[in-house]
XYZ file of C-alpha atoms in Angstrom:
622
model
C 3.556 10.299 22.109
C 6.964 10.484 23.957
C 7.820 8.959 27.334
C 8.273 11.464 30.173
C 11.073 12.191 31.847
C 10.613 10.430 34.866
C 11.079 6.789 35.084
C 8.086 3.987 36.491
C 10.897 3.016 38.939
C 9.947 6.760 40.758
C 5.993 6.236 40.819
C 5.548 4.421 44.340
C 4.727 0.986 42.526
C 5.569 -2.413 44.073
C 8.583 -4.272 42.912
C 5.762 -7.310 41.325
C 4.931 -4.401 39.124
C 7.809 -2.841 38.583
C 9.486 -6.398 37.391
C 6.566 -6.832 35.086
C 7.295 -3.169 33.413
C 10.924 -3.925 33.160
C 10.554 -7.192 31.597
C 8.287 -5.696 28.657
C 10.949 -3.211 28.317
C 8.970 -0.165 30.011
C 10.973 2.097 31.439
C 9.518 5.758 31.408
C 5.661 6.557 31.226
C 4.128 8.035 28.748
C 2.617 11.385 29.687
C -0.961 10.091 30.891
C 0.744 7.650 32.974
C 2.851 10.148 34.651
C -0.005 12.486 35.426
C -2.766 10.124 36.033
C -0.682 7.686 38.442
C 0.129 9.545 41.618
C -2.784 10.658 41.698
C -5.145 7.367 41.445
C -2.318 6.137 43.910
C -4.134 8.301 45.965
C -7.388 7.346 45.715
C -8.587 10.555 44.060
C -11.788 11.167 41.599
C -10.076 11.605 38.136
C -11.334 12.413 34.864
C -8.826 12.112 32.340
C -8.779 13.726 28.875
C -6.518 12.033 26.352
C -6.125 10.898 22.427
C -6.558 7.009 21.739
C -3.213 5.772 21.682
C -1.249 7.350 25.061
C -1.232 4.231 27.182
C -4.316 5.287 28.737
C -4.873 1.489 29.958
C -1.800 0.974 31.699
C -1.844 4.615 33.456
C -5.686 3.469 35.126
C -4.177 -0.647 35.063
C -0.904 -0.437 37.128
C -2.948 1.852 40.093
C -5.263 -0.960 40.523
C -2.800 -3.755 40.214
C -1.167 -1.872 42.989
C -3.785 -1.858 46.095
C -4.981 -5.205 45.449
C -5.684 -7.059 48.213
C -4.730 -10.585 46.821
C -6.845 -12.495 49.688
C -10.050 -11.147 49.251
C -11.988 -12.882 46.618
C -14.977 -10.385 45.622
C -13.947 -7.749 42.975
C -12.270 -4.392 44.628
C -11.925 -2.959 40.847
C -14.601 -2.611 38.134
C -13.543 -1.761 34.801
C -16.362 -0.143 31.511
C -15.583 -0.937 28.126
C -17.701 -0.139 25.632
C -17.253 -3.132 23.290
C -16.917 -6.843 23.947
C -13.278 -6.804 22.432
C -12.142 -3.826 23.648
C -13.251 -5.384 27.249
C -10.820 -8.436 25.974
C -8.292 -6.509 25.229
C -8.534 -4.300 28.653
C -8.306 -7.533 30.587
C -5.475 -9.122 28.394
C -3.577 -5.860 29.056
C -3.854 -6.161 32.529
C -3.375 -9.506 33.011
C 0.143 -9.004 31.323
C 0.807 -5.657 33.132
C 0.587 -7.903 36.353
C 1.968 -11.133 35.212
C 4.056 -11.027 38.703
C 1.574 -10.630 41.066
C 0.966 -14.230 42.184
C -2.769 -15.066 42.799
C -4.327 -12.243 40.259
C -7.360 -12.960 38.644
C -8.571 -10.950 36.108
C -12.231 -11.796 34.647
C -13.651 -10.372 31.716
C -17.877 -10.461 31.190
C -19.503 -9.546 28.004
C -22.681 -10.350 25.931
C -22.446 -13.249 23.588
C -20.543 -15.314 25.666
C -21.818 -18.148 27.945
C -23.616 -16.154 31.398
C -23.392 -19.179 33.398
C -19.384 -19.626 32.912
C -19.095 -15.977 33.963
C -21.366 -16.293 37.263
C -18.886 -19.957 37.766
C -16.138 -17.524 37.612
C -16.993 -14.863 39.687
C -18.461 -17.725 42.099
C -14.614 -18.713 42.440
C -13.257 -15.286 42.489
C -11.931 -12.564 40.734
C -9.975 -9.273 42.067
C -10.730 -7.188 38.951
C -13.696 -7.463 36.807
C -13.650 -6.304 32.855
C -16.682 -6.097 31.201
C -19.320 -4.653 28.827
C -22.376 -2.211 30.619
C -24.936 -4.482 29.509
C -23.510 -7.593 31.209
C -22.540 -5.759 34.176
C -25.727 -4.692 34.339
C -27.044 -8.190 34.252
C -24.817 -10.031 36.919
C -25.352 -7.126 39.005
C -29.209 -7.403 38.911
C -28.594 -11.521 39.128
C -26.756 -10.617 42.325
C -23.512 -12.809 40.893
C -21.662 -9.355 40.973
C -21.515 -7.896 44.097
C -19.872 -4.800 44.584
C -19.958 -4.452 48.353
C -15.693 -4.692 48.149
C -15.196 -2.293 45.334
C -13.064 0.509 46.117
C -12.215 1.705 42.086
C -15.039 2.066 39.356
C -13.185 2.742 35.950
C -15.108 4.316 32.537
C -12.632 3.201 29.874
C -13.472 5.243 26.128
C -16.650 6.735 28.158
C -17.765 9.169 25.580
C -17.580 6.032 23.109
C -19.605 4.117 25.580
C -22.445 7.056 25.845
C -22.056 7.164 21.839
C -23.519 3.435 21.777
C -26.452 3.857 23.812
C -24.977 2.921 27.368
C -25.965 5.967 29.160
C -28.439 4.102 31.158
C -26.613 1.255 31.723
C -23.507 3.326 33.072
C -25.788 5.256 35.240
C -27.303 2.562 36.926
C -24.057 0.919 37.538
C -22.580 4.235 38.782
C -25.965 4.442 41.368
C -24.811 1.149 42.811
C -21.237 1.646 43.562
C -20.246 2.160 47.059
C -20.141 5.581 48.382
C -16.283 5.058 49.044
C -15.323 4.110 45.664
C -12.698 5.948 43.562
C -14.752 6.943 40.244
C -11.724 7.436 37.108
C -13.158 8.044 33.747
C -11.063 8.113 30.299
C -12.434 9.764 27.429
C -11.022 11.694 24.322
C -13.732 13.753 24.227
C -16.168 15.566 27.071
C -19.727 15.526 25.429
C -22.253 17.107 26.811
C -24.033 13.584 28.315
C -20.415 12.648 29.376
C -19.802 15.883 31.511
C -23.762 15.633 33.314
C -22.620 11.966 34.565
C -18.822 13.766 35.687
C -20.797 16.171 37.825
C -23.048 13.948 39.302
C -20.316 10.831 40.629
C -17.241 12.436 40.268
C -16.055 14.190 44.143
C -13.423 16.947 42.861
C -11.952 15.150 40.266
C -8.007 15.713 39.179
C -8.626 17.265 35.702
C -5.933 15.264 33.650
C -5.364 16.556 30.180
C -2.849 15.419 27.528
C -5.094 15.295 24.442
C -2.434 16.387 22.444
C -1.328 14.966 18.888
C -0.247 10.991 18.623
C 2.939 11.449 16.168
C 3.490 7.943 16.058
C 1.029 7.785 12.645
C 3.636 10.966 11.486
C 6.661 8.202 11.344
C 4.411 5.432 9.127
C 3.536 5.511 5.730
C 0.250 3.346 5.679
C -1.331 1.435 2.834
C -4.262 -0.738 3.039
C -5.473 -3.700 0.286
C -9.292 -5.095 0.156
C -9.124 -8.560 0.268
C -10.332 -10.046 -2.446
C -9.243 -12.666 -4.967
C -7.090 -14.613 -3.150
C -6.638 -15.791 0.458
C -4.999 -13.680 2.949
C -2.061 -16.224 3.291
C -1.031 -15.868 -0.153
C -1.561 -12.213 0.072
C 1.146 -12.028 2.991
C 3.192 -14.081 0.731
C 3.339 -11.647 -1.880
C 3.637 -8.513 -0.261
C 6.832 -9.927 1.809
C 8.560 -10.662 -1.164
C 8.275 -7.428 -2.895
C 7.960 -4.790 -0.408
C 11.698 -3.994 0.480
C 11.485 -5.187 4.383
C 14.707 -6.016 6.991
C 12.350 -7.309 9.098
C 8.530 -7.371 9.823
C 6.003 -7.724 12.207
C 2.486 -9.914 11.143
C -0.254 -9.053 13.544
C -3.252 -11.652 13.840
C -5.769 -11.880 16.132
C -5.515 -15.207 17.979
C -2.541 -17.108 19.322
C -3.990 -20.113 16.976
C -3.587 -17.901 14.011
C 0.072 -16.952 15.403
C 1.412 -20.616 15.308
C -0.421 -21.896 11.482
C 0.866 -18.453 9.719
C 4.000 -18.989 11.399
C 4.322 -22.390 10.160
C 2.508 -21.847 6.455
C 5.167 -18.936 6.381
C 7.612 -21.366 7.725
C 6.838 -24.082 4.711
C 7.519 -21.802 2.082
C 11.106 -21.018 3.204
C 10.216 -17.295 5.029
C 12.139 -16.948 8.291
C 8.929 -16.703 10.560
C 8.045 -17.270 13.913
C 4.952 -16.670 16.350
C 4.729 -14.982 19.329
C 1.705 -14.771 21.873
C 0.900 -15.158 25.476
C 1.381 -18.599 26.128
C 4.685 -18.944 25.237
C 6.837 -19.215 28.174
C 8.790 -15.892 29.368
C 12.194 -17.165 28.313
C 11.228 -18.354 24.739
C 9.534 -15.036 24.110
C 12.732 -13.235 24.980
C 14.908 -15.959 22.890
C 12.376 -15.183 20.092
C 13.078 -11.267 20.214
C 17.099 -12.099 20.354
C 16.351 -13.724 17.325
C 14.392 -10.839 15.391
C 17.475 -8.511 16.587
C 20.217 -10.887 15.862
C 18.702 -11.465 12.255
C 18.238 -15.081 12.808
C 14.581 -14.254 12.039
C 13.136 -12.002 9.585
C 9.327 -12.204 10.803
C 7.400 -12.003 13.844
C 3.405 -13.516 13.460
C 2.445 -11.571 17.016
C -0.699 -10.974 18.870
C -1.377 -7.340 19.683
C -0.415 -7.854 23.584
C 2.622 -9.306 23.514
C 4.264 -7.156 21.020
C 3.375 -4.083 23.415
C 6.978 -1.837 23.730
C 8.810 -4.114 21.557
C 11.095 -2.297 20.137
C 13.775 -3.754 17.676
C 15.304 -0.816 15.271
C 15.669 -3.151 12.046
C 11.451 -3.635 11.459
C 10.330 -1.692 8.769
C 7.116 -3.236 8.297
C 4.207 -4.008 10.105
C 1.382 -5.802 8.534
C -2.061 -6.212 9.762
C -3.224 -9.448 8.859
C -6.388 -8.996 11.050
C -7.811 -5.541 11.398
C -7.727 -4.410 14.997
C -10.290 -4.080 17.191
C -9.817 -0.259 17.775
C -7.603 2.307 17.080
C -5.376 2.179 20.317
C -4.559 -1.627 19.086
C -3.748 -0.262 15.660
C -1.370 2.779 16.889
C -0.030 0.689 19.216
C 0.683 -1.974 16.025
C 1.927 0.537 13.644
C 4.071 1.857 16.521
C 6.264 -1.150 16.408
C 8.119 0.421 12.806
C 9.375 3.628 12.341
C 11.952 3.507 15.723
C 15.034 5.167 16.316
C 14.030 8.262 13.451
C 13.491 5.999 11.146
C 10.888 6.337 8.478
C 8.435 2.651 9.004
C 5.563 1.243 6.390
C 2.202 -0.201 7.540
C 0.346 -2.237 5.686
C -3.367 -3.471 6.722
C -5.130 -6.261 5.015
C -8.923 -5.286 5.198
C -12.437 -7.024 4.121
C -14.832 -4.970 2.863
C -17.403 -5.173 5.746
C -14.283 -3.638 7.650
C -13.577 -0.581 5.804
C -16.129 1.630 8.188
C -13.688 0.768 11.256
C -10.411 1.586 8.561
C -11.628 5.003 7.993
C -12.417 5.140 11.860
C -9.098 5.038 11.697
C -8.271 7.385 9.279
C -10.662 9.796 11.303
C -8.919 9.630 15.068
C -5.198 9.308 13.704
C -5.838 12.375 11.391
C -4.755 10.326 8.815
C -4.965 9.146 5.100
C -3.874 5.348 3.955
C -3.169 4.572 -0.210
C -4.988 1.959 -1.432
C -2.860 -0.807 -3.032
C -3.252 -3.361 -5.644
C -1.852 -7.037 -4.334
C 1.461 -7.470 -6.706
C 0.114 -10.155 -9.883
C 2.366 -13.638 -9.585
C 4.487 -12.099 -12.442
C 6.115 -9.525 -10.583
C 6.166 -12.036 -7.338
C 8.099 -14.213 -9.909
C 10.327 -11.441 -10.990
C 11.234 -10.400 -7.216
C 12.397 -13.903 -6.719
C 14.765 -13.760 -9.775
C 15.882 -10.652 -8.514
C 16.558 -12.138 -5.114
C 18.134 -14.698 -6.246
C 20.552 -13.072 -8.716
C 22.146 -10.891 -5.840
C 22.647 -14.530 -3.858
C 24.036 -15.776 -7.122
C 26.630 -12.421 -7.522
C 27.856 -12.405 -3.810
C 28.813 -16.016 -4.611
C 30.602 -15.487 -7.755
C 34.119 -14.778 -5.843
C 33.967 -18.121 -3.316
C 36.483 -19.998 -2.938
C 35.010 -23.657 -3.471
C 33.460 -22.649 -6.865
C 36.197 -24.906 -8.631
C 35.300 -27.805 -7.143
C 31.549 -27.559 -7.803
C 32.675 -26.821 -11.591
C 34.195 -30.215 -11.458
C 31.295 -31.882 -10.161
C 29.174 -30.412 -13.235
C 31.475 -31.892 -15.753
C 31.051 -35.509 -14.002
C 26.875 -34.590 -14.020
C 27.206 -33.675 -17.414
C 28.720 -36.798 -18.583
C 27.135 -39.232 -16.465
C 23.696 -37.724 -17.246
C 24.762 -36.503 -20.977
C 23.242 -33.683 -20.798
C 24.354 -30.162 -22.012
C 25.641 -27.291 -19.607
C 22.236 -25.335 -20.349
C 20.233 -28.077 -19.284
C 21.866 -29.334 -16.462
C 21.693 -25.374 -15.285
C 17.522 -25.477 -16.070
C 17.770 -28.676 -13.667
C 19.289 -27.264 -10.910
C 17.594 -24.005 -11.035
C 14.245 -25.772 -10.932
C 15.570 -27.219 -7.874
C 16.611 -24.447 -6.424
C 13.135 -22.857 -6.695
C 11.791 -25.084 -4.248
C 7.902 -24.340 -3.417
C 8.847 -21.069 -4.454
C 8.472 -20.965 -8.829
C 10.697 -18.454 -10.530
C 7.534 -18.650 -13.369
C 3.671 -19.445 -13.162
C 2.458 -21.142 -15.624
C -1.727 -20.223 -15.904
C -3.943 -17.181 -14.973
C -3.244 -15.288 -11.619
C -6.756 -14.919 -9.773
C -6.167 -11.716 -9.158
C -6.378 -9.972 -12.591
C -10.176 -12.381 -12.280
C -10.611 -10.197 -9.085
C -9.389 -7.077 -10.682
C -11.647 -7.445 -13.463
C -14.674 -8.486 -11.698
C -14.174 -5.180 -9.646
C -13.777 -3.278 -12.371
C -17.476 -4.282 -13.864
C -18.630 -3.721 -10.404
C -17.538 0.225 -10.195
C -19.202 0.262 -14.151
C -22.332 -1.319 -13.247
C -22.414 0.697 -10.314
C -21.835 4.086 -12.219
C -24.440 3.102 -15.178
C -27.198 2.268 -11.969
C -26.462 5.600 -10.701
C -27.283 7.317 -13.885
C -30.546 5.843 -15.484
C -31.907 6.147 -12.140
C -32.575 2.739 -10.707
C -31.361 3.433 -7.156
C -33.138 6.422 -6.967
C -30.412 8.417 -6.216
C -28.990 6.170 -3.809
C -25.634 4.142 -5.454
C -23.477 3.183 -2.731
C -23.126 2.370 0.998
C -21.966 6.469 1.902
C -25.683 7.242 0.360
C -27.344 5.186 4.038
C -27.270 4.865 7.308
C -28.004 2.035 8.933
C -31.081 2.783 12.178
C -31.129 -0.082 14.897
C -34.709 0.180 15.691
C -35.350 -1.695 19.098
C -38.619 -3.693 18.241
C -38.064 -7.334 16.451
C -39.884 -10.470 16.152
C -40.500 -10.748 19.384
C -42.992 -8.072 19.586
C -44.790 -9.563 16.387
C -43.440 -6.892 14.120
C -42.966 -8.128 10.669
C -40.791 -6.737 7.651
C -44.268 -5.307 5.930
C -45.247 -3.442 9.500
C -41.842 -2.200 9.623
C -42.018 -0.847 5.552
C -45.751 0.393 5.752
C -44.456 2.481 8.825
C -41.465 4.078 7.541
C -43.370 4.944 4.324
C -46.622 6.282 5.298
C -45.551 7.955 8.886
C -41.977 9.113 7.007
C -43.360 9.732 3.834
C -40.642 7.809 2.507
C -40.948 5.961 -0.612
C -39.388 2.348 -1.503
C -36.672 3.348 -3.060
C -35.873 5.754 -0.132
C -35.894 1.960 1.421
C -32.730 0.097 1.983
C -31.849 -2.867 3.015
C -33.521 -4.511 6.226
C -33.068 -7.069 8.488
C -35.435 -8.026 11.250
C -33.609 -9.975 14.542
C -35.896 -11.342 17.568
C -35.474 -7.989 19.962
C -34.555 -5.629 17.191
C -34.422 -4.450 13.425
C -31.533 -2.756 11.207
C -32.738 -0.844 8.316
C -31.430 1.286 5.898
C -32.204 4.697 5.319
C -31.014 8.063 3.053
C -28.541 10.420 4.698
C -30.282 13.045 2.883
C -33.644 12.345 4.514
C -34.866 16.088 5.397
C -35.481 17.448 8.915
C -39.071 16.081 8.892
C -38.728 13.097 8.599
C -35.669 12.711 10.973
C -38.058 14.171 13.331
C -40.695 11.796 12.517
C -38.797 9.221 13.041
C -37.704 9.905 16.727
C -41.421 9.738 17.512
C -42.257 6.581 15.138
C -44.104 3.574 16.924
C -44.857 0.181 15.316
C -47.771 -2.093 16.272
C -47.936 0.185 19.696
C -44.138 0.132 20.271
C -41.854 3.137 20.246
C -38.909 2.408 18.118
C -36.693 4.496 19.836
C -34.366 4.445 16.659
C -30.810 4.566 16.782
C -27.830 5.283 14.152
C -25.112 2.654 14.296
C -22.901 0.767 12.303
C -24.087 -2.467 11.304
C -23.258 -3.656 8.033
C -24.105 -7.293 7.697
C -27.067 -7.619 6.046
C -26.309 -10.851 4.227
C -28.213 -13.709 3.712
C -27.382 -16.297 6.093
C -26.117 -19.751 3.788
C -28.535 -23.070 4.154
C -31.835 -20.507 4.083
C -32.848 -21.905 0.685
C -36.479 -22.840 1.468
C -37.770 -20.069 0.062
C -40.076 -19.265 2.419
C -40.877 -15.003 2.204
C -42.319 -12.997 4.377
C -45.229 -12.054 2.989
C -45.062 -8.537 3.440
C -42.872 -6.449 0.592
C -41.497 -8.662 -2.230
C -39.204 -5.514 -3.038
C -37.942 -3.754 -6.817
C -35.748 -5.396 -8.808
C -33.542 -3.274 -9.179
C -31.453 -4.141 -6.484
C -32.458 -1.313 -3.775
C -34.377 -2.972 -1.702
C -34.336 -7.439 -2.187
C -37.506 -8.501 -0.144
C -38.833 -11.714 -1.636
C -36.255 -13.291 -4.193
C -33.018 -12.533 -2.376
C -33.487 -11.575 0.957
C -36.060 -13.231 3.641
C -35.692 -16.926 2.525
C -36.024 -17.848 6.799
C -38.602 -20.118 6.912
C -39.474 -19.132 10.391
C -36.363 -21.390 11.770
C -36.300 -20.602 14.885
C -34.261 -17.156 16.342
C -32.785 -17.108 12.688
C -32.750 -13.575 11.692
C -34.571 -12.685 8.333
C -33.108 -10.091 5.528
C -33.282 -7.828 3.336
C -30.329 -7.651 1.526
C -29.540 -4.274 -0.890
C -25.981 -4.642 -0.678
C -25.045 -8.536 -1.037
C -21.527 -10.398 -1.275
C -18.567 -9.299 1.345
C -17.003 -10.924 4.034
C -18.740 -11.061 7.610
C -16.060 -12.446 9.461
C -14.030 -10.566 11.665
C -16.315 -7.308 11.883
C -15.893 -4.369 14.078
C -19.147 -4.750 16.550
C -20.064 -4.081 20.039
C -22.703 -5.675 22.648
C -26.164 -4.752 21.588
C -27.040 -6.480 18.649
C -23.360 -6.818 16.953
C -23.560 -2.855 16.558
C -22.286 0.516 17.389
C -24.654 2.549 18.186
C -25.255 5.929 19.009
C -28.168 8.590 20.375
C -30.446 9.167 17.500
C -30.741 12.728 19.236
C -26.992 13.461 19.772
């Protein structure tokens, strides 16, 4: 998306604000920003319309930051995200946005995290608050959250937020904002549940619509590589030596991560250095000299802090972590490809991620090649390379004669032959870096294990022992909201689905039953019945109200070894639907969650989730 014409410096913003923008570099808004500030400067209703990826944040952000009242210490400014991390992300972005105004205090509230730190901190104050529905909610009904000094309410991703199940949640909150409040909402799409709450809290909104196309993804070829095989660490290794880079940009999640890939990069003689939040102003800026100046070749950066960087020599930005959304990851790719240059993206994923990578794929409108991690062999070879062009822009210096001498003293001292010596000092030279590997590359172990995988997984589809069903784009996974605690059981919740869906066990797939709720598996290709059925379904008394979302972790937790089962469906064998051997080994320990596990193996950490239930879900009806 490019920057408007007019410049931030014309938009009625304080100079705190203004200092902040020009110290990230900021310098015209992007078209949202342009349209949506004056007018939230105002105070008006908005609703505005526009693709992931515009600086949405920034355009609601920087109005806020601007009528604070720094000396009152209840919130004036509450801010909807849909998902925990986006909610982090939201708050980090704002926090930097107003990094000048002294006092600020930005809080951000979200399931999963401790409740009573969050009521502490909105005991001792907070100007804006970021947070999830459900939490919201919560502190609201606690009366921790009081909204009595409100004067902005802000839906962030709104129609993502109804998508998950939050209509309720949004409503009530909406109910108890104060009659003055300014209501914004962002969304990138107007659904039909989306426009009902727009007409019913929105007073004459300004319509604000710049949906248009995001052509930073246009600029950026984009690859993506599975992990698997070998750690991500040596994966980064390897693809930095033989992709042909100038310089690059490493994005991780944490500042932690930052500062040890930095320094693992560091060890093995890669010109690396982190970035993130914490580190003060001035070194950030010395840092970014650096990257420009060629001092540096590699930046390990968190997603804020490389917001509107912009240095013309990166070519490549790799995703060590995936992001948390797709804003983060246009805003990461956005980083290469300046100045009409083509740029290359590069996004390390785990397998429980790829639903979020073609989330991706779906809202940028576009396609990423899958890669294969380059074997040690041709890591080996790149260094040879490497260091044969150091070798030839050498071959003309000056002070070659009197190294020459020196090897004829080595050579008698040590009486050794030229060839030898040359072996010597080349093996020196290689540092912690070989020129050859001696032994088997994991990776052609990986390869081949994959390789059996897509066989077995072909033969299984063909004699028939998944009943049709062969791979994770045969299911969806239901949230279903009745659990332990209502004294369901993994038979109740299999003698339900098959005798009120009519579905049989191999129409089954995997399940996993939590204390409040349930994920289960079932066929996209279930027929119109028994979709029906299932909106109406009730267990032990208990409507299910099932939902479709996109849970994925249905492994079996490690130390549940007792085997203990359920006592309810011991399951096929065929690998469709693992009830006694391989899945619900709990042993009744406590709010441990027991499984049934269709799919095992993959990588849980680092998974795209949101509040309820580490899922994304959405309307069974919609």
């Amino acid at each position: 998306m490019q920057d408007s014409a007019i410049q931030f410096s014309e938009l009625a913003l304080n100079d705190s604000i203004l200092s902040a923008l020009d110290g990230m570099g900021f310098k015209n808004p992007t078209p949202i920003q342009a349209a949506a500030i004056p007018h939230l400067l105002e105070g008006k209703d908005a609703l505005g319309k526009a693709q992931t990826g515009t600086g949405k944040t920034a355009a609601f952000s920087l109005p806020l930051l601007n009528k604070l009242n720094l000396e009152q210490r209840k919130p004036q400014a509450i801010v909807l995200a849909p998902t925990r991390e986006l909610a982090i992300q939201v708050a980090a972005e704002i926090k930097n946005l107003g990094q000048n105004v002294r006092g600020l205090k930005v809080l951000e509230i979200y399931g999963g995290a401790s409740i009573v730190d969050q009521m502490r901190a909105l005991k001792s104050g907070a100007h804006i608050v970021v947070g999830t529905p459900g939490r919201v909610q919560d502190l609201i009904n606690r009366d921790r959250l009081h909204l009595d000094e409100v004067h902005t309410f802000v839906l962030d991703e709104a129609d993502e937020m109804l998508n998950m199940g939050f209509v309720d949640d949004v409503t009530w909150i909406m109910e108890q904002a104060p009659e003055s409040a300014q209501r914004v909402l962002f969304s990138a799409t107007m659904p039909p549940m989306l426009k009902n709450i727009v007409e019913r809290f929105l007073r004459n909104p300004e319509h604000i619509d710049v949906a248009g196309k995001n052509h930073t993804v246009d600029k950026v070829e984009q690859q993506f590589w599975v992990v698997k095989g070998v750690e991500k660490d040596e994966a980064m290794a390897r693809l930095l030596e033989t992709e042909e880079t100038d310089a690059s940009i490493v994005f991780v999640r944490t500042r932690q991560d930052t500062e040890r890939l930095a320094d693992w990069l560091s060890a093995r003689g890669f010109k690396a250095a982190a970035l993130h939040g914490d580190i003060p102003q001035s070194l950030r800026e010395r840092v970014v000299d650096h990257i420009k100046q060629g001092v540096i070749d590699i930046l390990v950066a968190t997603d804020v802090v490389a917001r509107g960087l912009d240095v013309p020599r990166i070519t490549h930005v790799f995703n060590y972590d995936i992001p948390f959304d797709v804003e983060s990851y246009i805003h990461r790719i956005g980083r290469t490809g300046r100045a009409g240059r083509k740029g290359k993206a590069i996004l390390l994923v785990r397998t429980n991620q790829i639903r979020m990578l073609r989330t991706i794929e779906r809202v940028t409108k576009s396609s990423m090649e899958e890669i294969q991690l380059p074997l040690r062999d041709k890591v080996a070879e790149a260094r040879l390379v490497k260091l044969g062009a150091e070798l030839e822009a050498e071959k003309e210096h000056k002070s070659l004669e009197k190294f020459a001498e020196l090897i004829d003293k080595l050579q008698d001292s040590l009486e050794l032959d030229t060839k030898t010596l040359a072996a010597m000092l080349l093996k020196r030279q290689q540092g912690k870096r070989p020129l050859f590997y001696v032994g088997q590359d994991p990776m052609i172990e990986a390869i081949e294990r994959d390789k059996q995988r897509r066989k077995e997984r072909r033969e299984n589809g063909r004699d028939g022992g998944r009943r049709g069903y062969s791979n994770n784009a045969d299911w969806e996974t239901y949230q279903l909201q009745v659990g332990r605690e209502q004294g369901v059981q993994v038979k109740d919740i299999v003698g339900a689905l098959a005798n009120e869906l009519g579905l049989t066990k191999g129409s089954i797939g995997a399940i996993k039953l939590a204390q409040g709720h349930t994920f289960v598996q079932l066929p996209k290709s279930m027929n119109s019945e028994a979709s029906g059925k299932l909106r109406k379904l009730r267990i032990r008394q208990k409507e299910v109200g099932a939902v479709v979302c996109d849970f994925d972790d249905f492994r079996e937790s490690r130390g549940r070894r007792d085997g203990r089962r359920d006592g309810g469906h011991r399951g096929s064998r065929d690998g469709n639907f693992r009830g006694g051997r391989d899945g619900n080994r709990d042993g009744n320990r406590g709010n441990r969650e027991r499984r049934f596990d269709r799919n095992r193996g993959g990588d849980n950490r680092g998974a795209h989730r949101g509040e309820r239930g580490h899922s994304r879900a959405r309307s069974f009806e919609s």
